XYZ file of C-alpha atoms in Angstrom:
580
model
C 2.091 -50.267 15.007
C -0.645 -50.392 17.459
C -0.601 -48.663 20.789
C -0.599 -51.726 22.669
C 2.672 -52.844 20.917
C 4.384 -49.706 21.578
C 3.592 -49.699 25.321
C 4.761 -53.316 25.528
C 8.123 -52.488 23.926
C 8.525 -49.280 26.385
C 7.673 -51.492 29.327
C 10.476 -54.064 28.341
C 13.154 -51.400 27.575
C 12.201 -49.823 31.060
C 12.737 -53.167 32.769
C 16.107 -53.607 31.150
C 17.160 -50.226 32.079
C 16.110 -50.954 35.765
C 18.570 -53.668 35.932
C 21.494 -51.844 34.781
C 24.038 -50.415 37.142
C 24.669 -46.663 37.600
C 28.041 -46.859 35.344
C 26.131 -49.002 32.702
C 23.361 -46.268 32.808
C 25.807 -43.519 32.141
C 27.323 -45.441 29.112
C 23.936 -45.926 27.672
C 23.008 -42.183 28.029
C 26.238 -41.270 26.286
C 25.609 -43.704 23.470
C 22.018 -42.626 22.983
C 22.992 -38.850 23.079
C 25.621 -39.527 20.204
C 23.158 -41.366 18.069
C 19.912 -39.519 18.680
C 21.350 -35.972 18.274
C 23.431 -36.540 15.119
C 23.055 -33.656 12.733
C 21.787 -35.377 9.669
C 21.307 -32.192 7.678
C 25.033 -31.339 7.874
C 25.949 -34.701 6.507
C 23.754 -34.333 3.477
C 25.229 -32.693 0.165
C 24.609 -28.867 0.340
C 22.116 -28.712 -2.620
C 19.952 -31.618 -0.847
C 20.045 -29.883 2.342
C 18.936 -26.502 0.940
C 16.225 -28.250 -0.774
C 14.924 -29.675 2.465
C 15.133 -26.393 4.373
C 12.951 -24.732 1.670
C 9.938 -26.574 3.325
C 10.534 -24.910 6.640
C 8.928 -21.476 7.448
C 10.774 -18.483 8.648
C 10.339 -19.276 12.412
C 11.795 -22.893 12.168
C 14.630 -21.541 10.061
C 15.553 -19.274 12.845
C 15.399 -22.045 15.444
C 17.787 -24.281 13.113
C 20.345 -21.433 13.076
C 20.694 -21.756 16.905
C 21.535 -25.570 16.840
C 25.096 -25.511 15.563
C 27.398 -23.418 13.485
C 27.052 -25.732 10.520
C 23.273 -25.466 10.680
C 23.521 -21.781 11.044
C 25.575 -21.519 7.889
C 23.080 -23.625 5.958
C 19.903 -21.998 7.431
C 21.115 -18.511 6.557
C 21.578 -19.195 2.763
C 20.590 -16.096 0.585
C 18.450 -18.271 -1.634
C 16.242 -19.440 1.349
C 15.745 -15.983 2.834
C 15.150 -14.426 -0.476
C 12.369 -17.034 -1.006
C 11.052 -16.147 2.628
C 11.044 -12.301 1.852
C 9.063 -12.961 -1.517
C 6.608 -15.374 0.271
C 6.110 -12.814 3.087
C 5.466 -9.957 0.431
C 8.525 -8.199 1.499
C 10.229 -6.085 -1.372
C 13.692 -7.398 -2.450
C 14.513 -4.509 -4.895
C 14.237 -0.733 -4.511
C 15.044 -0.959 -0.919
C 14.929 2.220 1.499
C 18.256 3.732 2.328
C 17.535 2.726 5.896
C 18.650 -0.877 5.106
C 22.391 -0.157 4.648
C 23.994 -3.672 4.434
C 26.536 -5.237 1.923
C 24.315 -6.853 -0.875
C 27.029 -9.271 -1.528
C 27.105 -10.533 1.996
C 26.249 -14.263 2.568
C 23.430 -13.247 5.008
C 21.975 -10.422 2.971
C 18.471 -11.631 2.621
C 18.288 -12.904 6.050
C 19.217 -9.479 7.309
C 16.745 -7.852 4.811
C 13.901 -10.111 6.375
C 14.963 -9.028 9.780
C 14.797 -5.478 8.716
C 11.289 -5.831 7.315
C 9.894 -7.653 10.379
C 11.344 -4.930 12.585
C 9.490 -2.348 10.491
C 6.252 -4.215 10.640
C 6.446 -4.739 14.438
C 6.916 -0.852 14.671
C 3.722 -0.512 12.613
C 1.797 -2.642 14.969
C 3.177 -0.883 18.042
C 3.002 2.590 16.620
C 6.604 3.004 17.254
C 7.946 5.964 14.834
C 9.968 8.902 14.704
C 8.366 12.200 13.517
C 10.114 14.764 11.040
C 8.556 18.023 10.060
C 9.541 19.435 6.614
C 8.634 22.972 5.699
C 7.842 21.778 1.961
C 5.759 24.553 0.280
C 4.599 28.128 0.799
C 0.985 27.363 0.419
C -1.211 24.230 1.173
C 0.006 20.712 0.111
C -2.536 19.034 -2.130
C -1.208 15.731 -3.164
C 1.709 13.284 -2.475
C 2.905 10.513 -4.799
C 5.692 8.116 -4.549
C 6.605 4.321 -4.742
C 5.557 1.974 -1.904
C 9.190 0.783 -1.227
C 11.514 3.917 -1.623
C 12.227 7.216 0.061
C 11.641 9.501 -3.061
C 8.180 11.173 -2.944
C 6.653 14.177 -5.019
C 4.320 16.836 -3.536
C 2.063 19.228 -5.187
C 0.866 22.387 -3.857
C -1.298 25.534 -4.305
C 1.941 27.443 -4.774
C 2.092 26.021 -8.442
C 4.942 23.843 -7.848
C 5.749 20.055 -7.724
C 8.609 19.133 -5.563
C 10.821 15.998 -5.300
C 11.993 15.001 -1.961
C 14.515 12.510 -0.469
C 12.783 11.382 2.796
C 15.958 9.713 4.013
C 18.269 12.741 3.748
C 15.355 14.997 4.343
C 16.132 17.214 1.270
C 14.490 18.615 -1.747
C 16.056 17.170 -4.910
C 14.183 19.362 -7.466
C 11.267 21.776 -7.908
C 9.136 21.668 -11.089
C 7.561 24.963 -11.875
C 5.542 24.445 -15.057
C 1.901 25.187 -13.993
C 0.180 28.581 -13.837
C -2.020 27.651 -11.267
C -1.982 25.441 -8.046
C -1.357 21.822 -8.609
C -4.211 19.520 -7.255
C -3.169 16.014 -8.202
C -0.287 13.668 -9.131
C 0.062 10.192 -10.419
C 3.423 8.399 -10.578
C 4.599 5.524 -12.750
C 7.915 3.730 -13.259
C 9.064 6.236 -15.848
C 6.204 8.818 -15.962
C 4.811 11.527 -13.593
C 1.723 13.132 -14.410
C 0.368 16.397 -12.667
C -3.077 18.010 -12.866
C -3.678 21.767 -12.006
C -6.363 24.367 -11.620
C -4.929 25.831 -15.021
C -7.004 23.110 -16.702
C -3.873 21.318 -17.872
C -2.215 18.065 -17.405
C 1.669 17.859 -17.713
C 3.295 14.427 -18.296
C 7.001 14.369 -17.340
C 9.733 11.966 -18.340
C 11.329 10.782 -15.051
C 14.073 8.954 -16.940
C 15.091 12.194 -18.719
C 15.409 14.606 -15.608
C 11.849 15.180 -15.518
C 11.623 16.784 -19.014
C 8.084 17.560 -20.078
C 6.792 14.688 -22.286
C 3.175 16.216 -23.049
C 1.037 19.049 -21.852
C -2.572 17.868 -22.162
C -5.404 20.335 -22.624
C -9.022 19.800 -23.150
C -10.752 20.010 -19.726
C -13.005 23.008 -19.161
C -11.947 23.610 -15.531
C -9.468 22.486 -12.950
C -8.124 18.824 -12.812
C -8.878 17.243 -9.549
C -7.989 13.598 -10.023
C -5.603 11.414 -12.185
C -4.873 7.613 -12.359
C -2.823 5.638 -14.864
C -2.571 2.044 -16.029
C 0.469 -0.171 -14.807
C 1.561 -0.157 -18.419
C 1.907 3.725 -18.585
C -0.036 3.720 -21.788
C -3.436 5.301 -20.602
C -4.050 8.266 -18.306
C -7.400 9.178 -16.812
C -8.307 12.427 -15.652
C -11.129 13.833 -13.656
C -12.176 17.638 -13.613
C -14.537 20.128 -11.994
C -16.179 20.132 -15.515
C -17.877 16.807 -14.354
C -16.087 14.667 -17.051
C -13.436 11.961 -17.117
C -11.066 12.096 -19.994
C -9.085 9.290 -21.205
C -5.578 10.170 -22.761
C -3.002 8.200 -24.811
C 0.278 8.837 -22.902
C 2.373 7.962 -25.798
C 0.911 10.627 -28.193
C -1.013 12.853 -25.923
C -4.184 12.370 -27.837
C -7.588 12.462 -25.986
C -9.176 9.139 -26.516
C -12.479 9.323 -24.664
C -14.606 11.610 -22.541
C -16.768 9.942 -20.051
C -19.974 11.408 -18.638
C -21.883 10.049 -15.664
C -21.460 12.316 -12.877
C -23.432 15.487 -11.902
C -20.539 17.125 -10.149
C -16.758 17.465 -9.923
C -15.007 14.184 -10.382
C -12.742 14.405 -7.238
C -11.131 10.963 -7.065
C -10.290 8.213 -9.679
C -8.857 4.612 -9.208
C -8.021 1.716 -11.620
C -8.240 -1.864 -10.373
C -8.262 -5.254 -12.180
C -11.699 -6.772 -12.534
C -12.350 -9.881 -10.456
C -12.875 -11.872 -13.760
C -9.298 -11.021 -14.773
C -7.679 -12.050 -11.514
C -6.827 -15.599 -12.733
C -3.325 -17.339 -13.117
C -3.925 -17.843 -16.831
C -5.252 -14.585 -17.936
C -3.079 -13.061 -20.728
C -4.351 -9.777 -20.423
C -6.037 -7.937 -17.365
C -9.370 -6.218 -17.637
C -9.843 -3.084 -15.582
C -12.440 -1.248 -13.705
C -12.240 2.474 -13.362
C -13.726 3.699 -10.180
C -14.767 7.390 -9.933
C -15.849 9.563 -6.895
C -17.712 12.635 -7.362
C -19.190 15.875 -5.504
C -22.593 14.351 -6.314
C -21.946 11.988 -3.386
C -21.853 8.832 -5.764
C -19.206 6.246 -6.750
C -19.356 4.999 -10.209
C -17.709 1.670 -11.581
C -16.838 2.032 -15.247
C -16.092 -1.386 -17.127
C -13.000 -0.902 -19.537
C -9.690 -2.509 -20.693
C -6.903 -0.029 -21.073
C -4.237 -2.661 -21.951
C -1.854 -2.046 -24.754
C -3.481 -4.124 -27.266
C -6.704 -1.911 -26.980
C -5.029 1.511 -26.917
C -4.964 1.354 -30.744
C -8.817 1.088 -30.485
C -9.204 4.292 -28.501
C -8.520 6.377 -31.832
C -10.995 8.998 -31.194
C -14.610 9.502 -29.536
C -16.191 9.326 -33.031
C -14.207 6.279 -34.202
C -16.642 3.390 -35.152
C -14.087 0.894 -33.574
C -13.624 2.907 -30.517
C -14.548 1.065 -27.233
C -16.897 3.049 -24.961
C -16.613 2.381 -21.301
C -19.947 1.463 -19.721
C -21.027 2.088 -16.140
C -21.022 -1.464 -14.594
C -22.430 -0.124 -11.013
C -23.268 2.927 -9.102
C -22.582 3.023 -5.297
C -24.542 5.357 -3.272
C -24.733 6.174 0.497
C -22.318 9.099 1.135
C -24.230 12.110 2.117
C -21.554 14.586 0.904
C -18.980 14.742 -1.658
C -16.601 11.630 -2.224
C -12.988 12.696 -1.687
C -10.745 9.814 -2.054
C -10.916 6.055 -2.843
C -8.535 3.004 -1.780
C -8.254 -0.424 -2.841
C -7.726 -3.461 -0.544
C -5.246 -5.369 -2.548
C -4.978 -8.653 -0.620
C -6.715 -11.021 -3.007
C -4.453 -9.859 -5.865
C -1.271 -10.351 -3.837
C -2.388 -13.819 -2.982
C -2.766 -14.768 -6.741
C 0.508 -13.214 -7.796
C 2.278 -15.196 -5.042
C 0.487 -18.361 -6.165
C 2.006 -17.927 -9.574
C 5.537 -17.982 -8.213
C 5.017 -20.658 -5.373
C 3.226 -24.075 -5.927
C 3.298 -25.133 -2.300
C 2.472 -21.805 -0.115
C 2.932 -22.451 3.776
C 2.180 -20.309 6.720
C 4.862 -17.904 7.705
C 4.927 -16.695 11.325
C 6.055 -13.240 11.466
C 6.249 -13.023 15.328
C 9.927 -14.258 15.063
C 11.610 -11.213 16.429
C 13.113 -13.225 19.314
C 14.790 -15.448 16.785
C 16.126 -12.445 14.704
C 18.553 -11.624 17.303
C 20.626 -8.409 17.852
C 19.142 -5.317 16.607
C 15.521 -4.448 17.731
C 13.026 -1.780 17.579
C 12.805 1.190 20.021
C 10.669 0.383 22.976
C 9.313 4.164 22.913
C 6.057 4.882 21.249
C 5.435 8.098 19.108
C 8.878 9.447 19.295
C 9.058 13.114 18.049
C 12.491 13.546 16.688
C 14.232 16.872 16.786
C 15.360 17.643 12.958
C 16.759 20.660 11.093
C 14.957 20.605 7.721
C 15.838 22.886 4.664
C 13.715 23.786 1.579
C 16.612 23.949 -0.763
C 14.594 26.391 -2.928
C 14.592 28.653 0.151
C 17.733 28.137 2.086
C 16.907 30.502 4.750
C 13.715 28.826 5.869
C 14.537 26.223 8.556
C 12.382 24.571 11.187
C 14.026 23.469 14.448
C 10.935 22.121 16.298
C 9.592 19.048 18.096
C 5.916 20.283 17.609
C 4.155 20.588 14.399
C 1.803 23.188 15.970
C 4.688 25.477 16.613
C 3.660 29.166 16.442
C 6.897 30.062 14.778
C 5.777 28.342 11.549
C 4.116 31.066 9.367
C 2.667 30.683 6.003
C 0.540 32.623 3.536
C -2.692 30.605 2.641
C -3.824 32.264 -0.533
C -5.815 29.234 -1.708
C -7.672 26.475 0.191
C -8.129 22.667 -0.275
C -11.909 23.245 0.170
C -12.115 24.702 -3.246
C -12.470 21.322 -4.916
C -15.723 21.061 -3.039
C -17.038 24.317 -4.437
C -19.518 23.594 -7.256
C -19.426 27.361 -8.279
C -15.983 26.518 -10.066
C -18.024 24.317 -12.666
C -18.202 26.187 -15.878
C -21.632 27.565 -16.801
C -23.652 26.123 -19.705
C -22.842 28.856 -22.143
C -19.124 28.440 -21.807
C -19.289 24.639 -22.002
C -18.834 23.594 -25.518
C -19.662 20.064 -24.799
C -23.215 19.067 -23.776
C -23.327 15.982 -21.669
C -25.657 13.095 -22.791
C -28.350 12.282 -20.363
C -27.650 10.067 -17.297
C -27.334 6.303 -18.050
C -30.616 4.576 -17.323
C -30.903 2.329 -14.333
C -30.796 -1.478 -14.992
C -30.406 -4.620 -13.099
C -26.881 -4.439 -13.147
C -26.677 -1.058 -11.364
C -27.263 -1.620 -7.637
C -27.518 0.791 -4.676
C -26.776 -0.855 -1.306
C -27.212 1.210 1.756
C -27.574 -1.721 4.217
C -24.310 -2.436 6.351
C -23.355 -4.179 9.445
C -21.521 -2.696 12.212
C -19.792 -5.856 13.196
C -19.485 -8.788 10.574
C -17.057 -11.402 9.466
C -16.333 -12.377 5.899
C -15.215 -15.802 5.518
C -13.027 -17.177 2.652
C -15.481 -19.466 1.213
C -18.412 -17.051 1.208
C -16.996 -13.821 -0.196
C -13.242 -13.413 0.138
C -11.779 -15.188 -2.813
C -14.202 -13.779 -5.317
C -14.670 -10.229 -4.229
C -12.734 -7.001 -4.567
C -13.129 -4.650 -1.373
C -12.450 -0.869 -1.802
C -12.924 2.000 0.868
C -14.294 5.445 0.194
C -14.125 8.676 2.113
C -16.239 11.783 2.083
C -16.916 15.235 3.286
C -19.489 13.592 5.441
C -16.526 12.618 7.603
C -17.153 8.819 7.245
C -15.094 6.039 5.759
C -17.036 3.243 3.977
C -16.131 -0.131 2.819
C -17.623 -1.723 -0.260
C -17.769 -5.216 -2.042
C -17.472 -4.124 -5.821
C -18.827 -7.454 -7.145
C -22.146 -6.980 -5.371
C -22.272 -3.324 -4.713
C -22.832 -4.039 -1.082
C -21.817 -1.717 1.610
C -19.939 -3.828 4.086
C -19.253 -1.197 6.846
C -19.284 2.443 7.725
C -17.175 4.237 10.482
C -16.873 7.900 11.476
C -13.715 8.139 13.230
C -13.009 11.755 11.962
C -14.983 14.851 12.810
C -14.538 16.720 9.713
C -13.983 16.122 5.988
C -11.734 13.079 5.267
C -9.438 14.082 2.472
C -7.377 11.122 1.735
C -6.867 7.500 2.572
C -4.590 4.648 1.461
C -4.567 0.985 2.309
C -2.296 -2.056 1.707
C -2.765 -5.789 2.650
C -2.617 -5.216 6.455
C -3.511 -1.326 7.310
C -5.410 1.534 6.317
C -4.431 5.040 6.919
C -6.727 8.460 6.661
C -6.323 12.278 7.157
C -8.715 14.879 7.584
C -9.442 18.549 8.206
C -9.924 17.890 11.866
C -6.039 17.596 12.109
C -5.943 13.949 12.837
C -3.723 11.150 11.120
C -5.438 7.888 11.835
C -4.308 4.334 11.351
C -6.413 1.316 11.164
C -5.239 -2.343 11.578
C -7.028 -4.456 8.949
C -5.535 -7.845 9.771
C -5.837 -9.597 13.143
C -3.102 -10.586 15.491
C -2.943 -14.252 14.160
C 0.209 -15.454 12.323
C 0.430 -13.953 8.969
C -0.334 -16.521 6.183
C 1.380 -16.250 2.972
C -0.049 -16.282 0.396
C -2.666 -14.420 2.452
C -5.562 -16.853 2.832
C -7.039 -15.772 6.092
C -9.976 -17.731 7.386
C -11.694 -14.505 8.144
C -11.654 -10.629 7.597
C -13.003 -8.965 10.561
C -14.680 -5.500 10.745
C -14.927 -2.942 12.407
C -11.309 -2.286 12.624
C -10.232 0.007 15.552
C -8.675 3.508 14.707
C -5.586 4.572 16.334
C -4.564 8.413 16.227
C -0.933 8.604 15.295
C -0.921 12.521 15.384
C -3.220 15.513 15.906
C -2.164 18.917 14.681
C -4.108 22.455 14.553
C -4.006 22.543 10.793
C -5.889 20.509 8.468
C -4.180 17.414 7.102
C -5.137 17.191 3.258
C -3.052 14.298 1.652
C -1.074 11.238 2.505
C 1.441 8.683 1.276
C 1.950 5.426 3.077
C 5.102 3.269 2.178
C 6.682 0.171 3.854
C 8.682 2.572 6.228
C 6.968 5.888 6.058
C 3.808 7.621 6.481
C 3.902 10.993 4.754
C 1.207 13.598 5.205
C 0.634 17.039 3.793
C -1.079 20.055 5.418
C -3.011 23.211 4.661
C 0.019 25.135 5.906
C 2.531 23.716 3.396
C 4.235 21.378 6.091
C 5.140 17.709 5.439
C 4.708 15.359 8.465
C 6.891 12.314 7.975
C 6.398 9.463 10.279
C 9.142 7.059 9.874
C 8.691 3.618 11.174
C 12.284 2.354 11.153
C 14.043 3.837 14.209
C 17.459 4.851 13.206
C 20.345 4.463 15.831
């Protein structure tokens, strides 16, 4: 219908209305109101109405709930909001205890979505409560835990691994199986592995009251780093002896020894290869990323899937698969201490498998998610009484982590992992490393970077894998693994950056300078799910969430918590869901 026809029709209607009396106009208004505001969705069969509502995003579903009681019931359907949670990347299982709602309620998933939005808004506004836990008698070296729950594991120079319930602020259990300090932890669905300065790795069975499954020996010096494949079949360990070992978790056998670094292997990370991130890929191929005291990062090409575990029979087996160095990243001027993977691209592909027609989700719907809201206060220091169950007499009653009343014995220091004197001398090293692999065209070193750049979807985002690295040189660097390009370098800390972690929207880091910093990776535009942002902007500003006198050595970031360990044995738990 042309614009002229529409205008002509409106002119005729206006002419007719002008000729009506006041009473006739009132009758016409009532008639139009009854017919133009008819609730068509309420008249439809419930399955058809629910199907139509699936095409709406969370914001419009919230608006529909305000129209009428019938529409409120239809737009609060559990199936609709379960789908919204999945589309937004919110967990629907293994929920934190802070969400205490009847899971049989008709609006359970609506309330769950609202809970996740409140937590996300608190992260953006830096609204949190701070809890202090006197966790260990010596420095905390590592923290492990799931991304969604309240249970975490901590390792310390006091030779113990402790299991904590963050919600109840209590220690569930203490594992005392190492003879020297515990330096690293890795957690799977049913397996926990700990690496120690006693040169051993202990594999625990979580499903059997943390009983010891294997004790792995073979490294010639302390174990500094661990990582594990998602199937819990293969374990990777890095040591002060400069080697990486690959272990069969089921049998406890050492499958491979990898040489390539000239210093302590201080950090390990396993990520899927870009070529395997396809919807129809039957088995994933992996890259092993290693960082060392030799200031370099190596990318190893391997595949630790179940189908190939049988091929890793022994280092001398003709059929064994020898991982190859795919790329060497150089640029840090001191030891590489930690690595983090930006998982955005993988989340997108996983959600594409579940949803054929993704659409935008506007997270800024707090106004429509009525009733409970987050606290307007920022950086709340919450007074708590926290007890270490192994030492019932030790209590902290403080609102300041710098309290002089906290006294600890620091027999060991986190800086030991940077001390090359710990490396065994040649006579005691029974394994002679092969010469360094030759440089070739597949091994790139990129030292150029931009201080302000934009990565567009079409140019780089959908075919790249991004990682972050941190170092004793106080810098955090962002790399594109597919090209080896250094994309960005920032120096927000003034001392060694010991740990960092990132998810799809944020990055956190801790340092010997006592700072806990937070970086918002995504911009303020509406969140798009699956996440297909038109650009990824860097640099990203840093926010200091806390600053203490003691060095902060490790962290674990979950949906609702940011937990950090210090050289004094204190856990600093920042909770981003403000309890009533």
